[in-house]
CSV table of C-alpha atoms in Angstrom, one decimal:
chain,number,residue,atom,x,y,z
A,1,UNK,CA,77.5,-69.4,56.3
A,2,UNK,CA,75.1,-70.9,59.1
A,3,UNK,CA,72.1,-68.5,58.9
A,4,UNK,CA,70.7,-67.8,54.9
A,5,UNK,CA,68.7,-65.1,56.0
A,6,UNK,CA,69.0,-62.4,58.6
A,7,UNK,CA,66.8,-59.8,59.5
A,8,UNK,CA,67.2,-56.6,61.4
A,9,UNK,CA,64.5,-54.3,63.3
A,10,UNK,CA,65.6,-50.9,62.9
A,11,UNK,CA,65.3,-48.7,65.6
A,12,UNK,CA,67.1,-49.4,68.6
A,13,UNK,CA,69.1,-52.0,66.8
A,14,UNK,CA,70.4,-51.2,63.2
A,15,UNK,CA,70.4,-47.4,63.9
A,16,UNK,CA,71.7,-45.8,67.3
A,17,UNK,CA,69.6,-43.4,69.3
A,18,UNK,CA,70.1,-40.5,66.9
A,19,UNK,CA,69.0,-42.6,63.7
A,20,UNK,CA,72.1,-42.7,62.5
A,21,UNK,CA,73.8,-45.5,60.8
A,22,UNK,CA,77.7,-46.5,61.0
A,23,UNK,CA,80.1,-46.9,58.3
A,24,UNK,CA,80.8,-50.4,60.1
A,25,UNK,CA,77.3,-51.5,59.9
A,26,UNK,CA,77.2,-50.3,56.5
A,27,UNK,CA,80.8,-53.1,55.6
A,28,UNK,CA,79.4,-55.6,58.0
A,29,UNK,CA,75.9,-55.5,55.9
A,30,UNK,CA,78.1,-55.2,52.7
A,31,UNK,CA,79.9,-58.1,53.7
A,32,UNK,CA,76.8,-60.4,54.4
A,33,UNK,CA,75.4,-59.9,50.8
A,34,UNK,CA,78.9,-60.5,49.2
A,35,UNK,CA,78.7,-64.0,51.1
A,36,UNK,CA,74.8,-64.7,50.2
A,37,UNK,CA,73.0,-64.2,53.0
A,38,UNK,CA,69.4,-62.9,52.1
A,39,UNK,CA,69.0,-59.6,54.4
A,40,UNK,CA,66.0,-58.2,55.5
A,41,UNK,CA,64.4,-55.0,57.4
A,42,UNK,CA,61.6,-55.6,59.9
A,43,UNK,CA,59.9,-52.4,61.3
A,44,UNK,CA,56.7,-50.1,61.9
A,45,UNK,CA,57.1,-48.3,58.8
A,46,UNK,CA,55.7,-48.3,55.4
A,47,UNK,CA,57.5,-50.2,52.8
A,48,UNK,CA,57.8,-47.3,50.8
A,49,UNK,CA,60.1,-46.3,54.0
A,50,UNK,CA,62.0,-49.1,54.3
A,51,UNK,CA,63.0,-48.3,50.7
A,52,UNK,CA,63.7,-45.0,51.3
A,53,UNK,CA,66.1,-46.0,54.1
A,54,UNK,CA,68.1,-48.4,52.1
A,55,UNK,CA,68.9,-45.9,49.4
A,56,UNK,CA,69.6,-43.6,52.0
A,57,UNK,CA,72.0,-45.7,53.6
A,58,UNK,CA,73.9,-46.5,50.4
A,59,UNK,CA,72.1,-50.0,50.3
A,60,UNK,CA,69.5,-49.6,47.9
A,61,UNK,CA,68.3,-53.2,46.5
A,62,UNK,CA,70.4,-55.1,49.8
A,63,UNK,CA,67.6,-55.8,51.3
A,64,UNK,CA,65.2,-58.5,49.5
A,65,UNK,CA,63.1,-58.7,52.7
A,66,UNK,CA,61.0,-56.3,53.8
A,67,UNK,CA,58.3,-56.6,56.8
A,68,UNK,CA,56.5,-53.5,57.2
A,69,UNK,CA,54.2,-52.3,59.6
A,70,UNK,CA,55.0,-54.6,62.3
A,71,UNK,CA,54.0,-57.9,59.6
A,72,UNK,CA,50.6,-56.2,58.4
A,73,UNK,CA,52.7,-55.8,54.6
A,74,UNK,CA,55.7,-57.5,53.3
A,75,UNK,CA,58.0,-57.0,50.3
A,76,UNK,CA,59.8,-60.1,49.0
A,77,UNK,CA,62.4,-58.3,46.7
A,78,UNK,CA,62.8,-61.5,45.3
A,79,UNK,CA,59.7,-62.1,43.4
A,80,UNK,CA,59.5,-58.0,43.5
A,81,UNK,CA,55.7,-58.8,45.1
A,82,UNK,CA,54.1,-57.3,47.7
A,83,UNK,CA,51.5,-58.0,50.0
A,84,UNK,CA,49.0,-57.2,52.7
A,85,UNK,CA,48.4,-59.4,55.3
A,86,UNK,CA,46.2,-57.7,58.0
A,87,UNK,CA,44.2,-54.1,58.1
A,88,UNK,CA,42.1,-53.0,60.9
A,89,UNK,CA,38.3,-52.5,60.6
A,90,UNK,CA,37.2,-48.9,60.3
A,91,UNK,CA,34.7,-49.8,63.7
A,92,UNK,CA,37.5,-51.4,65.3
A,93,UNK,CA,39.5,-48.2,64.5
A,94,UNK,CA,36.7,-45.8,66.1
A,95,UNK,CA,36.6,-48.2,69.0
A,96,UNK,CA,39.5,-48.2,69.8
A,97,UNK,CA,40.9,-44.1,69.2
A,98,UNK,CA,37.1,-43.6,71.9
A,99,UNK,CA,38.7,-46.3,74.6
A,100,UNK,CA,42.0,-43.8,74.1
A,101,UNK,CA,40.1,-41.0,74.8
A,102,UNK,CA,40.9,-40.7,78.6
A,103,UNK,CA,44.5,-40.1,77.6
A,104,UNK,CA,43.8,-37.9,74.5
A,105,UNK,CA,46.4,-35.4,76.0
A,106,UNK,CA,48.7,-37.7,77.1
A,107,UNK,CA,48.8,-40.6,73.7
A,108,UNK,CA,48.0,-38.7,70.6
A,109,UNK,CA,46.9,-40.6,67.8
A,110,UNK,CA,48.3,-41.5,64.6
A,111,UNK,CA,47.4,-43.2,61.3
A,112,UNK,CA,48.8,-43.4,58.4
A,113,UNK,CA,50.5,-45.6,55.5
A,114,UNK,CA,52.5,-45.3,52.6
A,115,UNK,CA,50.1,-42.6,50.9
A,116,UNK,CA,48.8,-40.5,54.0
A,117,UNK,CA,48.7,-39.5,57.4
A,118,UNK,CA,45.9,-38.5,59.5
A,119,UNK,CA,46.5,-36.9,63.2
A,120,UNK,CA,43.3,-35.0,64.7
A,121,UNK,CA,44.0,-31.6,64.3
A,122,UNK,CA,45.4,-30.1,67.5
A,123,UNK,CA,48.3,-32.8,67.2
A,124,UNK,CA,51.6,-30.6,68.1
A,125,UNK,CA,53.3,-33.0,65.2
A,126,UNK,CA,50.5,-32.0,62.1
A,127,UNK,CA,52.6,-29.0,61.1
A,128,UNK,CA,55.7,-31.0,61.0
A,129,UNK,CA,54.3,-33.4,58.9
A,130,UNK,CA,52.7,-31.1,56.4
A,131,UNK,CA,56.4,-29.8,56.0
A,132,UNK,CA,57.2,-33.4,54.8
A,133,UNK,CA,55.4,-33.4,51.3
A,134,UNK,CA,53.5,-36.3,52.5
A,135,UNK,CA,49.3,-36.0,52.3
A,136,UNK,CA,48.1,-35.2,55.4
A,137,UNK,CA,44.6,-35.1,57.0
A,138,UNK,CA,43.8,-33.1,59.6
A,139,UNK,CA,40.9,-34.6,61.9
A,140,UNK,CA,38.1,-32.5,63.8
A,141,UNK,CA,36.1,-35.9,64.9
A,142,UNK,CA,37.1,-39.1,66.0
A,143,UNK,CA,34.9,-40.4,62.6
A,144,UNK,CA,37.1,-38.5,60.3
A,145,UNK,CA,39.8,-40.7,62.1
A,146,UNK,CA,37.9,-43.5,60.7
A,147,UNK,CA,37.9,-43.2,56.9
A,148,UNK,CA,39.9,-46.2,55.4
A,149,UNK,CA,40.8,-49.7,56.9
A,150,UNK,CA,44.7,-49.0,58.0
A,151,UNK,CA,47.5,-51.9,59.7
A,152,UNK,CA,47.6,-50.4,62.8
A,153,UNK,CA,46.8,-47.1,64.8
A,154,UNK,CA,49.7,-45.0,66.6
A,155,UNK,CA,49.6,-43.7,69.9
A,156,UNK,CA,52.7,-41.1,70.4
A,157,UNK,CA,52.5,-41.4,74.3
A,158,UNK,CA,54.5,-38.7,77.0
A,159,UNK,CA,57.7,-40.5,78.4
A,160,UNK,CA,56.5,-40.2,82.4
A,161,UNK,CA,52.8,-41.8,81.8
A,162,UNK,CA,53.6,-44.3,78.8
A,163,UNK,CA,53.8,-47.0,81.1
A,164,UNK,CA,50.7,-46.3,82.6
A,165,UNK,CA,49.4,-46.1,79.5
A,166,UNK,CA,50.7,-49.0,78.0
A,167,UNK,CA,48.8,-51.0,80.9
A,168,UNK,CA,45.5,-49.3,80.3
A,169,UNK,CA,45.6,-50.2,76.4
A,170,UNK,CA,46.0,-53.8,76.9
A,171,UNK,CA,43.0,-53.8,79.2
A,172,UNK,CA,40.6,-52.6,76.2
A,173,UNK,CA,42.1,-55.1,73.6
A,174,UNK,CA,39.7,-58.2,72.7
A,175,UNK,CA,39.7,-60.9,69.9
A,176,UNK,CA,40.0,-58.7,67.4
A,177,UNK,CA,43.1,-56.3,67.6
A,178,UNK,CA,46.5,-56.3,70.4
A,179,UNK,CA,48.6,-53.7,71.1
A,180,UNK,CA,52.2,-53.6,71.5
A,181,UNK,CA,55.1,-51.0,72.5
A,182,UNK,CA,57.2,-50.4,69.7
A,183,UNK,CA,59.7,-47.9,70.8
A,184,UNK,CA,59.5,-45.7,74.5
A,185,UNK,CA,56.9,-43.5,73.8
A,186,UNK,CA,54.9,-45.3,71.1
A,187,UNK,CA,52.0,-47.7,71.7
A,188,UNK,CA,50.7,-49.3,68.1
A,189,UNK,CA,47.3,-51.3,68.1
A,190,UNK,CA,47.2,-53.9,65.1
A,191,UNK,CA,44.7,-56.6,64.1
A,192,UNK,CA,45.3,-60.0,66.1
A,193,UNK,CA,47.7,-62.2,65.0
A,194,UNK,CA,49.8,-59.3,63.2
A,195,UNK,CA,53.0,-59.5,63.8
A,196,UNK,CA,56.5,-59.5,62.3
A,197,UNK,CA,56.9,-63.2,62.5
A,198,UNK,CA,53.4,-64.0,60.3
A,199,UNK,CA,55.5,-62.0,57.5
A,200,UNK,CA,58.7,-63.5,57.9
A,201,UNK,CA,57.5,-67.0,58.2
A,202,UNK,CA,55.2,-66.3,55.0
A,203,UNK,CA,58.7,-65.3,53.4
A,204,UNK,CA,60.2,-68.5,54.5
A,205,UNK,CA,57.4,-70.6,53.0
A,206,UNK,CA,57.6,-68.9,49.5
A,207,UNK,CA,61.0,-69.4,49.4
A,208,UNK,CA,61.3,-73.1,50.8
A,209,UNK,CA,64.0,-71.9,53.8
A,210,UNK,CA,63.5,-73.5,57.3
A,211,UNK,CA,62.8,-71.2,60.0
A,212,UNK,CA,66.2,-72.6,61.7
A,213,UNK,CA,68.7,-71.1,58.8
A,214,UNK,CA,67.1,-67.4,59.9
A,215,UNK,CA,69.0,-65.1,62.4
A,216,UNK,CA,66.5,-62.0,63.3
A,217,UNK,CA,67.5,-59.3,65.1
A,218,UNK,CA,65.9,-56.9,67.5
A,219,UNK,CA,65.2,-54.9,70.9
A,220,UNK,CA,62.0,-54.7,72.0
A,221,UNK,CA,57.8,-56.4,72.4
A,222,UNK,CA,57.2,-55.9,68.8
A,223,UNK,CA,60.4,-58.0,68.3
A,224,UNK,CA,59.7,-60.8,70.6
A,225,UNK,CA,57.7,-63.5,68.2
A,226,UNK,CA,60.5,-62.8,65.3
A,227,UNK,CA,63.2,-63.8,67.7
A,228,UNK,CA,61.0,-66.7,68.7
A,229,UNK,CA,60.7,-68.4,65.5
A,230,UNK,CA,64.0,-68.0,64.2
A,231,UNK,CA,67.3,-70.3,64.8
A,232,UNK,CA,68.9,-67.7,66.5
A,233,UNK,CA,67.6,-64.8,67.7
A,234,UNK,CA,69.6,-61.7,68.8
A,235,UNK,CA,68.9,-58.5,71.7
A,236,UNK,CA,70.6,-55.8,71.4
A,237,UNK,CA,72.2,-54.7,75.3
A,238,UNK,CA,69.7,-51.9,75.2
A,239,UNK,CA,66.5,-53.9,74.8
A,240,UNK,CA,63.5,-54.6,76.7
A,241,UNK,CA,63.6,-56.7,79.7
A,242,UNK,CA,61.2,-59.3,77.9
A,243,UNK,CA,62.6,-59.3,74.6
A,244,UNK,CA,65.9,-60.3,76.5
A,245,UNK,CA,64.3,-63.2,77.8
A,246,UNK,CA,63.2,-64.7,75.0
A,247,UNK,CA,66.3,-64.0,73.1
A,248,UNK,CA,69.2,-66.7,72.5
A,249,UNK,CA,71.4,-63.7,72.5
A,250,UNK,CA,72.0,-60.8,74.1
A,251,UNK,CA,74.9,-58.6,72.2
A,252,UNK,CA,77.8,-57.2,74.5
A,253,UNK,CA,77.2,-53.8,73.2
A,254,UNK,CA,74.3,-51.8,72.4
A,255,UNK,CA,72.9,-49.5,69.7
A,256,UNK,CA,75.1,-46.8,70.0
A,257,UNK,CA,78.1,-48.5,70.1
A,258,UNK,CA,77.7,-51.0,67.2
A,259,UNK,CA,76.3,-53.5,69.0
A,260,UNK,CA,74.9,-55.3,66.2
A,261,UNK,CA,77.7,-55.0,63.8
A,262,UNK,CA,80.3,-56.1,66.2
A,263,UNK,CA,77.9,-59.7,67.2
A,264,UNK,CA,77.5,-60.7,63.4
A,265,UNK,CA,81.7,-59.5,62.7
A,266,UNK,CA,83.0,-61.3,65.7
A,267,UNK,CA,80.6,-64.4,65.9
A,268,UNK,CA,78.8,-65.0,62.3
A,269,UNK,CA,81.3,-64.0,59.6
């Protein structure tokens, strides 16, 4: 086997559009760790998510690589350590939710981690997510927004502007924080330099394994510097139209059809 490690982004290229997860990604994945290959998850979420999807999946303890929040934490199921790379400052937070505020209707703000969630409280998504179990906070000012230093602050944007959104939020980012488009409606700010790539190369280095024995996966921006450092990198058909250009690949089919599963059975095993 060429590549030692691989490592897949989640949505829009493990999962199809509906979050579901195929019984042949499930072999293919299977069929990686039977041969070695370390395998990882890179994604938005919490680690305690990450978890919680590979148990879900019927892969609990597959995965001995896990790059949360977009890099800001990483797992090495290795070692069984975590750590924390990057938070955001509590101003920097205010700052930026107040720049935001011209689209307060349009990009509502979230925060949260692996032990709560905070959404100011005329968010259409709080009662959902008290329905989840999970701690929640309800807002009334932008300075309860504020409490704790977090990775990175959500914006959940409406389809038709989040474009124009997108283009505004990069005009208010400076030295200290970046913002990037995760999926098509959501816009994540995170602490400069943050990014899945910083966690996976930090991986790399603990473990002694070159960058060029790492094939990464992925579909769009907050994809782009993983694909970048690694010996091969891999865009699904559906992805963004820069995260195709940087990519050494582009897979013949997309999320919904298996498009990752079918690239690793037909050209890596």
């Amino acid at each position: 086997m060429k590549y030692k490690v691989m490592v897949f982004d989640i949505d829009g290229t493990l999962v199809d559009d509906n979050h579901g997860f195929s019984d042949f990604t499930r072999e293919v994945i299977k069929e990686l760790y039977d041969k070695g290959v370390i395998l990882g998850l890179a994604s938005g979420r919490t680690i305690g998510q990450l978890k919680g999807h590979a148990k879900e999946w019927g892969l609990e303890n597959y995965f001995k690589v896990l790059i949360a929040l977009n890099g800001a934490s990483l797992y090495d199921g290795i070692n069984d350590k975590t750590y924390d790379f990057f938070k955001l400052k509590r101003e920097w937070i205010k700052e930026i939710i107040e720049k935001m505020q011209i689209y307060h209707n349009e990009a509502r703000c979230h925060i949260y981690n692996d032990e709560l969630t905070m959404f100011f409280e005329d968010d259409e998504d709080y009662k959902n997510y008290m329905l989840s179990g999970r701690k929640v906070i309800a807002a009334k000012t932008i300075d309860d927004m504020c409490q704790y230093e977090v990775p990175k602050v959500l914006f959940k944007t409406e389809l038709e502007k989040s474009d124009e959104i997108e283009e505004y939020a990069k005009t208010i980012c400076n030295g200290n924080y970046e913002v990037v488009r995760t999926q098509p409606i959501y816009l994540e700010f995170m602490p400069k330099g943050c990014t899945k790539a910083y966690s996976l190369m930090r991986f790399l280095e603990i473990h002694g394994i070159k960058n060029e024995s790492v094939a990464s996966f992925g579909d769009t921006s907050n994809d782009n510097e993983m694909l970048k450092i690694s010996g091969l990198g891999v865009c699904l058909a559906n992805g963004s139209d820069d995260t195709k250009r940087i990519a050494d690949v582009i897979t013949e089919y997309d999320n919904n059809h298996d498009g990752l599963a079918r690239y690793i059975k037909e050209n890596l095993l």
